[in-house]
Amino acid sequence: MTTTLREPAVRRHEPRPPAPAAWRRRLPARLQGYAIAWLFLLPALLLFTVFKFVPMVRAVEMSFHEVRPYLGDRWVGMDNYREVVTDEAFLSAIWHTIVLAVGQTGGSIVLGLALALLVEGTARHLWFVRTAMFLPTVAAMAVVAELWRILYYPGSDGALNSILGWVGLGPSQFLNSEDTSLWSVMAVGIWRGAPYDMMIFIAGLAGVDRTLYEAAAADGAGPWRRLWHIAIPALRPVFAILFTLAAIRGLRVFTEIFLLTNGGPNGSTEVLMTLIYKLGLERNELGIAAAGSMVLLLATVVLTLAVQFARRREAR
């Protein structure tokens, strides 16, 4: 009987995994994930710090000084803020800002909801209709302003004045009249903001349970009752988000005013942002302009916190 001798198996040396870095050995796994996330965020945070947070801190500092380039700033305390809350031009600009914010917020939300209800569904052709409706939001404001300037041509042969003539109304001056200029700018803001609200409403309507509509229809509820008792309650979070975004957009309105009227005629469309721009860059009153921007920032923060508080209170 012969014994077969087996050759000893050759042990292959598997490559060892690389040793973790020293900082990984010292940190638990959860903190490692946070550290990696912050490393990815670091470039954006640096850009925000240099171009947003540092200028913001500088603006707060300027709001308490009389800014005198090359001569040194002079401390004036709360004088700039007193100028903002007592000056007639500032008070008029604040009132115009509030009117525009309320009008554009309400108008864009109502029109956006109506458009969303019209194009909400799964039909194939609706993507084209939604895209066409969304174009005003993505179009450049300079193009939008020039388009509406043509529509608002004050002559009797203007586009909108011709339509008014068909129903027996006289030609309107639109942007050239103190009585109609603010409302004309508000219409442009509603027209441009409604498609954005429409898309968010469509996303909210897509999350509504369809069986609720079917059950309500089986019980004899009509379209308006289904809208009021099913869709509207389901869209409450969407309304809160849109109200916050639209109100902030309305408070910070600048471009359409600057391009359409530049605050005219006779200051009838002057808003806080355009007045701050003129004070800071045209009249070189940087301290008062900074104080006005701080007032606008405070109003935006208060509005946002109020909406968040109302949402939490309703959730309870």
Short mmCIF file of C-alpha atoms in Angstrom, two decimals:
data_model
loop_
_atom_site.label_atom_id
_atom_site.label_comp_id
_atom_site.label_asym_id
_atom_site.label_seq_id
_atom_site.Cartn_x
_atom_site.Cartn_y
_atom_site.Cartn_z
CA MET A 1 0.00 0.00 0.00
CA THR A 2 1.52 3.21 -1.11
CA THR A 3 0.94 6.43 0.68
CA THR A 4 0.51 9.48 -1.43
CA LEU A 5 2.16 12.47 0.09
CA ARG A 6 0.26 15.65 -0.50
CA GLU A 7 2.16 18.80 -1.13
CA PRO A 8 1.60 21.40 1.50
CA ALA A 9 -0.93 23.95 0.39
CA VAL A 10 0.57 27.23 -0.59
CA ARG A 11 -0.81 29.93 1.68
CA ARG A 12 -1.64 32.94 -0.35
CA HIS A 13 -1.10 36.22 1.36
CA GLU A 14 -4.24 38.30 0.94
CA PRO A 15 -3.67 42.03 0.80
CA ARG A 16 -4.48 43.69 4.06
CA PRO A 17 -7.04 46.48 3.98
CA PRO A 18 -5.48 49.89 4.34
CA ALA A 19 -5.32 51.13 7.86
CA PRO A 20 -7.93 53.79 8.61
CA ALA A 21 -6.76 57.31 9.00
CA ALA A 22 -5.92 58.50 12.48
CA TRP A 23 -8.99 60.75 12.71
CA ARG A 24 -11.25 57.82 11.74
CA ARG A 25 -9.82 55.63 14.47
CA ARG A 26 -10.52 58.28 17.07
CA LEU A 27 -14.10 59.09 15.94
CA PRO A 28 -17.15 56.80 16.20
CA ALA A 29 -18.93 55.82 13.00
CA ARG A 30 -21.77 58.33 13.40
CA LEU A 31 -19.43 61.24 13.93
CA GLN A 32 -17.38 60.11 10.94
CA GLY A 33 -20.46 60.52 8.75
CA TYR A 34 -21.05 64.03 10.11
CA ALA A 35 -17.41 64.96 9.56
CA ILE A 36 -17.47 63.77 5.93
CA ALA A 37 -20.72 65.67 5.30
CA TRP A 38 -19.27 68.88 6.73
CA LEU A 39 -16.14 68.44 4.59
CA PHE A 40 -18.33 68.34 1.48
CA LEU A 41 -20.25 71.40 2.67
CA LEU A 42 -17.13 73.36 3.54
CA PRO A 43 -16.55 74.98 0.08
CA ALA A 44 -20.16 76.21 -0.09
CA LEU A 45 -19.99 77.44 3.51
CA LEU A 46 -16.84 79.40 2.72
CA LEU A 47 -18.53 81.05 -0.25
CA PHE A 48 -21.59 81.87 1.86
CA THR A 49 -19.40 83.30 4.60
CA VAL A 50 -17.39 85.54 2.28
CA PHE A 51 -20.20 86.75 0.02
CA LYS A 52 -23.25 86.65 2.33
CA PHE A 53 -22.57 86.46 6.05
CA VAL A 54 -19.65 88.91 6.14
CA PRO A 55 -21.55 91.54 4.09
CA MET A 56 -24.57 90.98 6.35
CA VAL A 57 -22.51 91.68 9.46
CA ARG A 58 -21.04 94.72 7.74
CA ALA A 59 -24.55 95.96 6.88
CA VAL A 60 -25.61 95.67 10.52
CA GLU A 61 -22.56 97.69 11.52
CA MET A 62 -23.21 100.32 8.84
CA SER A 63 -26.81 100.76 9.98
CA PHE A 64 -25.53 102.37 13.21
CA HIS A 65 -23.04 104.68 11.48
CA GLU A 66 -22.94 107.58 9.10
CA VAL A 67 -20.83 105.99 6.40
CA ARG A 68 -18.20 108.41 5.11
CA PRO A 69 -15.81 106.78 2.64
CA TYR A 70 -12.15 107.77 3.14
CA LEU A 71 -13.13 109.91 6.15
CA GLY A 72 -14.11 107.22 8.62
CA ASP A 73 -17.56 106.17 9.76
CA ARG A 74 -19.25 108.22 12.46
CA TRP A 75 -21.40 106.54 15.12
CA VAL A 76 -25.01 107.78 15.06
CA GLY A 77 -26.73 105.04 17.07
CA MET A 78 -30.41 104.63 16.22
CA ASP A 79 -30.68 107.80 14.13
CA ASN A 80 -30.71 105.86 10.86
CA TYR A 81 -33.56 103.67 12.10
CA ARG A 82 -35.50 106.73 13.26
CA GLU A 83 -35.08 108.14 9.76
CA VAL A 84 -36.47 104.95 8.27
CA VAL A 85 -39.59 104.79 10.46
CA THR A 86 -40.38 108.51 10.32
CA ASP A 87 -39.35 109.67 6.84
CA GLU A 88 -42.33 110.13 4.54
CA ALA A 89 -40.56 108.53 1.56
CA PHE A 90 -39.72 105.44 3.62
CA LEU A 91 -43.24 105.16 5.03
CA SER A 92 -44.71 105.43 1.53
CA ALA A 93 -42.27 102.79 0.25
CA ILE A 94 -43.13 100.47 3.14
CA TRP A 95 -46.85 100.85 2.41
CA HIS A 96 -46.34 100.13 -1.31
CA THR A 97 -44.25 97.08 -0.39
CA ILE A 98 -46.99 95.73 1.89
CA VAL A 99 -49.69 96.31 -0.75
CA LEU A 100 -47.63 94.57 -3.42
CA ALA A 101 -46.72 91.67 -1.09
CA VAL A 102 -50.35 91.07 -0.09
CA GLY A 103 -51.71 91.46 -3.62
CA GLN A 104 -49.09 89.33 -5.33
CA THR A 105 -49.21 86.65 -2.64
CA GLY A 106 -52.99 86.29 -2.74
CA GLY A 107 -53.26 86.65 -6.51
CA SER A 108 -50.49 84.18 -7.37
CA ILE A 109 -51.80 81.57 -4.91
CA VAL A 110 -55.41 81.80 -6.14
CA LEU A 111 -54.41 81.81 -9.81
CA GLY A 112 -51.84 79.06 -9.25
CA LEU A 113 -54.45 76.84 -7.57
CA ALA A 114 -56.91 77.45 -10.42
CA LEU A 115 -54.28 76.55 -13.01
CA ALA A 116 -53.26 73.45 -11.04
CA LEU A 117 -56.85 72.23 -10.92
CA LEU A 118 -57.17 72.74 -14.68
CA VAL A 119 -54.02 70.83 -15.68
CA GLU A 120 -53.91 68.29 -12.85
CA GLY A 121 -54.10 64.74 -14.16
CA THR A 122 -52.19 62.00 -15.99
CA ALA A 123 -53.12 62.67 -19.61
CA ARG A 124 -50.21 62.58 -22.05
CA HIS A 125 -50.71 66.02 -23.55
CA LEU A 126 -50.70 67.78 -20.15
CA TRP A 127 -46.89 67.90 -19.98
CA PHE A 128 -46.85 70.31 -22.91
CA VAL A 129 -49.55 72.52 -21.36
CA ARG A 130 -47.74 72.62 -18.01
CA THR A 131 -44.46 73.49 -19.70
CA ALA A 132 -46.09 76.33 -21.63
CA MET A 133 -47.71 77.67 -18.46
CA PHE A 134 -44.43 77.50 -16.54
CA LEU A 135 -42.48 79.58 -19.08
CA PRO A 136 -43.20 82.98 -17.44
CA THR A 137 -41.39 81.83 -14.29
CA VAL A 138 -38.17 80.84 -16.07
CA ALA A 139 -38.16 83.75 -18.52
CA ALA A 140 -35.70 86.55 -17.81
CA MET A 141 -37.30 89.46 -15.98
CA ALA A 142 -35.88 91.91 -18.53
CA VAL A 143 -37.77 90.09 -21.30
CA VAL A 144 -40.94 89.94 -19.19
CA ALA A 145 -40.75 93.65 -18.38
CA GLU A 146 -40.29 94.61 -22.03
CA LEU A 147 -43.19 92.38 -23.07
CA TRP A 148 -45.53 93.95 -20.53
CA ARG A 149 -44.30 97.42 -21.40
CA ILE A 150 -45.53 96.76 -24.93
CA LEU A 151 -48.84 95.38 -23.66
CA TYR A 152 -49.24 98.41 -21.40
CA TYR A 153 -48.71 100.91 -24.22
CA PRO A 154 -50.88 103.84 -23.11
CA GLY A 155 -52.20 104.74 -26.55
CA SER A 156 -55.66 103.76 -27.68
CA ASP A 157 -54.11 101.32 -30.17
CA GLY A 158 -52.16 99.49 -27.44
CA ALA A 159 -52.75 95.77 -26.95
CA LEU A 160 -54.61 95.96 -23.63
CA ASN A 161 -56.28 99.28 -24.43
CA SER A 162 -57.68 97.76 -27.63
CA ILE A 163 -59.28 94.98 -25.54
CA LEU A 164 -60.66 97.57 -23.13
CA GLY A 165 -62.11 99.44 -26.10
CA TRP A 166 -64.07 96.37 -27.14
CA VAL A 167 -66.00 96.47 -23.84
CA GLY A 168 -66.54 100.21 -23.93
CA LEU A 169 -63.80 101.26 -21.47
CA GLY A 170 -61.57 104.20 -22.21
CA PRO A 171 -57.80 103.83 -22.73
CA SER A 172 -55.78 103.54 -19.54
CA GLN A 173 -52.33 104.95 -18.87
CA PHE A 174 -51.32 101.85 -16.88
CA LEU A 175 -47.66 102.45 -15.86
CA ASN A 176 -47.82 106.19 -16.57
CA SER A 177 -50.61 106.99 -14.10
CA GLU A 178 -50.24 107.29 -10.34
CA ASP A 179 -53.64 105.64 -9.87
CA THR A 180 -52.93 102.49 -11.92
CA SER A 181 -49.16 102.03 -11.92
CA LEU A 182 -48.94 100.00 -8.69
CA TRP A 183 -51.79 97.70 -9.76
CA SER A 184 -50.21 97.25 -13.18
CA VAL A 185 -46.93 96.13 -11.62
CA MET A 186 -48.86 93.83 -9.27
CA ALA A 187 -50.52 92.15 -12.28
CA VAL A 188 -47.09 91.42 -13.75
CA GLY A 189 -45.95 89.87 -10.47
CA ILE A 190 -49.05 87.68 -10.26
CA TRP A 191 -48.68 86.57 -13.87
CA ARG A 192 -45.06 85.60 -13.29
CA GLY A 193 -45.48 83.98 -9.85
CA ALA A 194 -48.65 81.96 -10.46
CA PRO A 195 -47.00 79.22 -12.59
CA TYR A 196 -44.47 78.54 -9.83
CA ASP A 197 -47.29 78.14 -7.32
CA MET A 198 -49.14 75.98 -9.84
CA MET A 199 -46.33 73.42 -9.98
CA ILE A 200 -46.22 73.11 -6.19
CA PHE A 201 -50.00 72.74 -6.06
CA ILE A 202 -49.82 69.98 -8.69
CA ALA A 203 -47.28 68.13 -6.55
CA GLY A 204 -49.57 68.52 -3.54
CA LEU A 205 -52.65 67.34 -5.44
CA ALA A 206 -50.76 64.25 -6.61
CA GLY A 207 -50.51 63.12 -2.98
CA VAL A 208 -54.27 63.25 -2.33
CA ASP A 209 -55.83 59.79 -2.07
CA ARG A 210 -58.05 59.24 -5.12
CA THR A 211 -60.36 56.93 -3.22
CA LEU A 212 -61.54 59.93 -1.21
CA TYR A 213 -62.76 61.59 -4.42
CA GLU A 214 -64.47 58.39 -5.51
CA ALA A 215 -66.17 57.93 -2.14
CA ALA A 216 -67.34 61.55 -2.09
CA ALA A 217 -68.67 61.27 -5.65
CA ALA A 218 -70.53 58.10 -4.68
CA ASP A 219 -72.15 60.00 -1.81
CA GLY A 220 -73.36 62.65 -4.24
CA ALA A 221 -70.76 65.37 -3.59
CA GLY A 222 -70.21 67.68 -6.53
CA PRO A 223 -66.87 69.06 -7.79
CA TRP A 224 -66.96 72.14 -5.56
CA ARG A 225 -67.73 70.14 -2.41
CA ARG A 226 -64.95 67.66 -3.22
CA LEU A 227 -62.58 70.56 -3.71
CA TRP A 228 -63.58 72.28 -0.47
CA HIS A 229 -63.78 69.23 1.79
CA ILE A 230 -61.01 67.02 0.35
CA ALA A 231 -58.47 68.90 -1.75
CA ILE A 232 -58.21 72.12 0.28
CA PRO A 233 -57.67 70.38 3.67
CA ALA A 234 -55.06 68.10 2.11
CA LEU A 235 -53.23 71.13 0.69
CA ARG A 236 -52.84 72.98 4.00
CA PRO A 237 -49.07 72.29 4.25
CA VAL A 238 -48.69 73.42 0.63
CA PHE A 239 -50.57 76.64 1.38
CA ALA A 240 -48.26 77.35 4.31
CA ILE A 241 -45.13 76.85 2.20
CA LEU A 242 -46.46 78.91 -0.69
CA PHE A 243 -47.65 81.69 1.58
CA THR A 244 -44.18 81.99 3.09
CA LEU A 245 -42.36 81.91 -0.26
CA ALA A 246 -44.78 84.25 -2.02
CA ALA A 247 -44.84 86.73 0.86
CA ILE A 248 -41.04 86.86 1.00
CA ARG A 249 -40.98 87.26 -2.78
CA GLY A 250 -43.45 90.12 -2.49
CA LEU A 251 -41.55 91.88 0.29
CA ARG A 252 -38.32 91.71 -1.70
CA VAL A 253 -39.80 92.87 -4.99
CA PHE A 254 -37.27 94.93 -6.92
CA THR A 255 -36.57 93.88 -10.49
CA GLU A 256 -40.03 94.41 -11.96
CA ILE A 257 -40.33 97.81 -10.26
CA PHE A 258 -36.86 98.85 -11.39
CA LEU A 259 -37.43 97.81 -15.01
CA LEU A 260 -41.06 98.91 -15.44
CA THR A 261 -41.35 102.18 -13.50
CA ASN A 262 -38.17 102.73 -11.43
CA GLY A 263 -40.44 103.89 -8.62
CA GLY A 264 -42.43 106.36 -10.69
CA PRO A 265 -44.52 108.16 -11.55
CA ASN A 266 -43.92 110.53 -8.64
CA GLY A 267 -43.00 107.69 -6.29
CA SER A 268 -46.32 105.89 -6.70
CA THR A 269 -44.55 102.53 -7.14
CA GLU A 270 -41.53 103.15 -4.93
CA VAL A 271 -40.91 100.11 -2.73
CA LEU A 272 -38.41 99.50 0.03
CA MET A 273 -35.89 97.68 -2.14
CA THR A 274 -35.79 100.36 -4.85
CA LEU A 275 -35.52 103.12 -2.25
CA ILE A 276 -32.65 101.30 -0.52
CA TYR A 277 -30.94 100.91 -3.88
CA LYS A 278 -31.28 104.61 -4.69
CA LEU A 279 -30.12 105.74 -1.25
CA GLY A 280 -27.12 103.44 -1.23
CA LEU A 281 -25.85 103.61 -4.81
CA GLU A 282 -27.20 106.91 -6.14
CA ARG A 283 -27.24 109.25 -3.12
CA ASN A 284 -24.40 107.54 -1.21
CA GLU A 285 -26.42 107.45 2.06
CA LEU A 286 -25.18 103.99 2.91
CA GLY A 287 -26.03 104.10 6.62
CA ILE A 288 -29.71 104.86 6.07
CA ALA A 289 -29.86 102.30 3.26
CA ALA A 290 -28.36 99.67 5.55
CA ALA A 291 -30.92 100.49 8.24
CA GLY A 292 -33.72 100.09 5.70
CA SER A 293 -32.35 96.72 4.63
CA MET A 294 -32.27 95.60 8.28
CA VAL A 295 -35.92 96.58 8.67
CA LEU A 296 -36.76 94.52 5.59
CA LEU A 297 -34.75 91.57 6.94
CA LEU A 298 -36.54 91.79 10.28
CA ALA A 299 -39.95 91.82 8.57
CA THR A 300 -38.98 88.74 6.54
CA VAL A 301 -37.77 86.85 9.63
CA VAL A 302 -40.88 87.77 11.64
CA LEU A 303 -43.14 86.66 8.79
CA THR A 304 -41.33 83.32 8.42
CA LEU A 305 -41.41 82.63 12.17
CA ALA A 306 -45.10 83.55 12.37
CA VAL A 307 -45.98 81.09 9.61
CA GLN A 308 -43.90 78.34 11.23
CA PHE A 309 -45.54 78.99 14.60
CA ALA A 310 -48.99 78.84 13.04
CA ARG A 311 -48.14 75.53 11.33
CA ARG A 312 -46.88 73.95 14.55
CA ARG A 313 -49.91 75.18 16.46
CA GLU A 314 -52.24 73.73 13.84
CA ALA A 315 -50.34 70.41 13.88
CA ARG A 316 -51.01 70.07 17.60
#
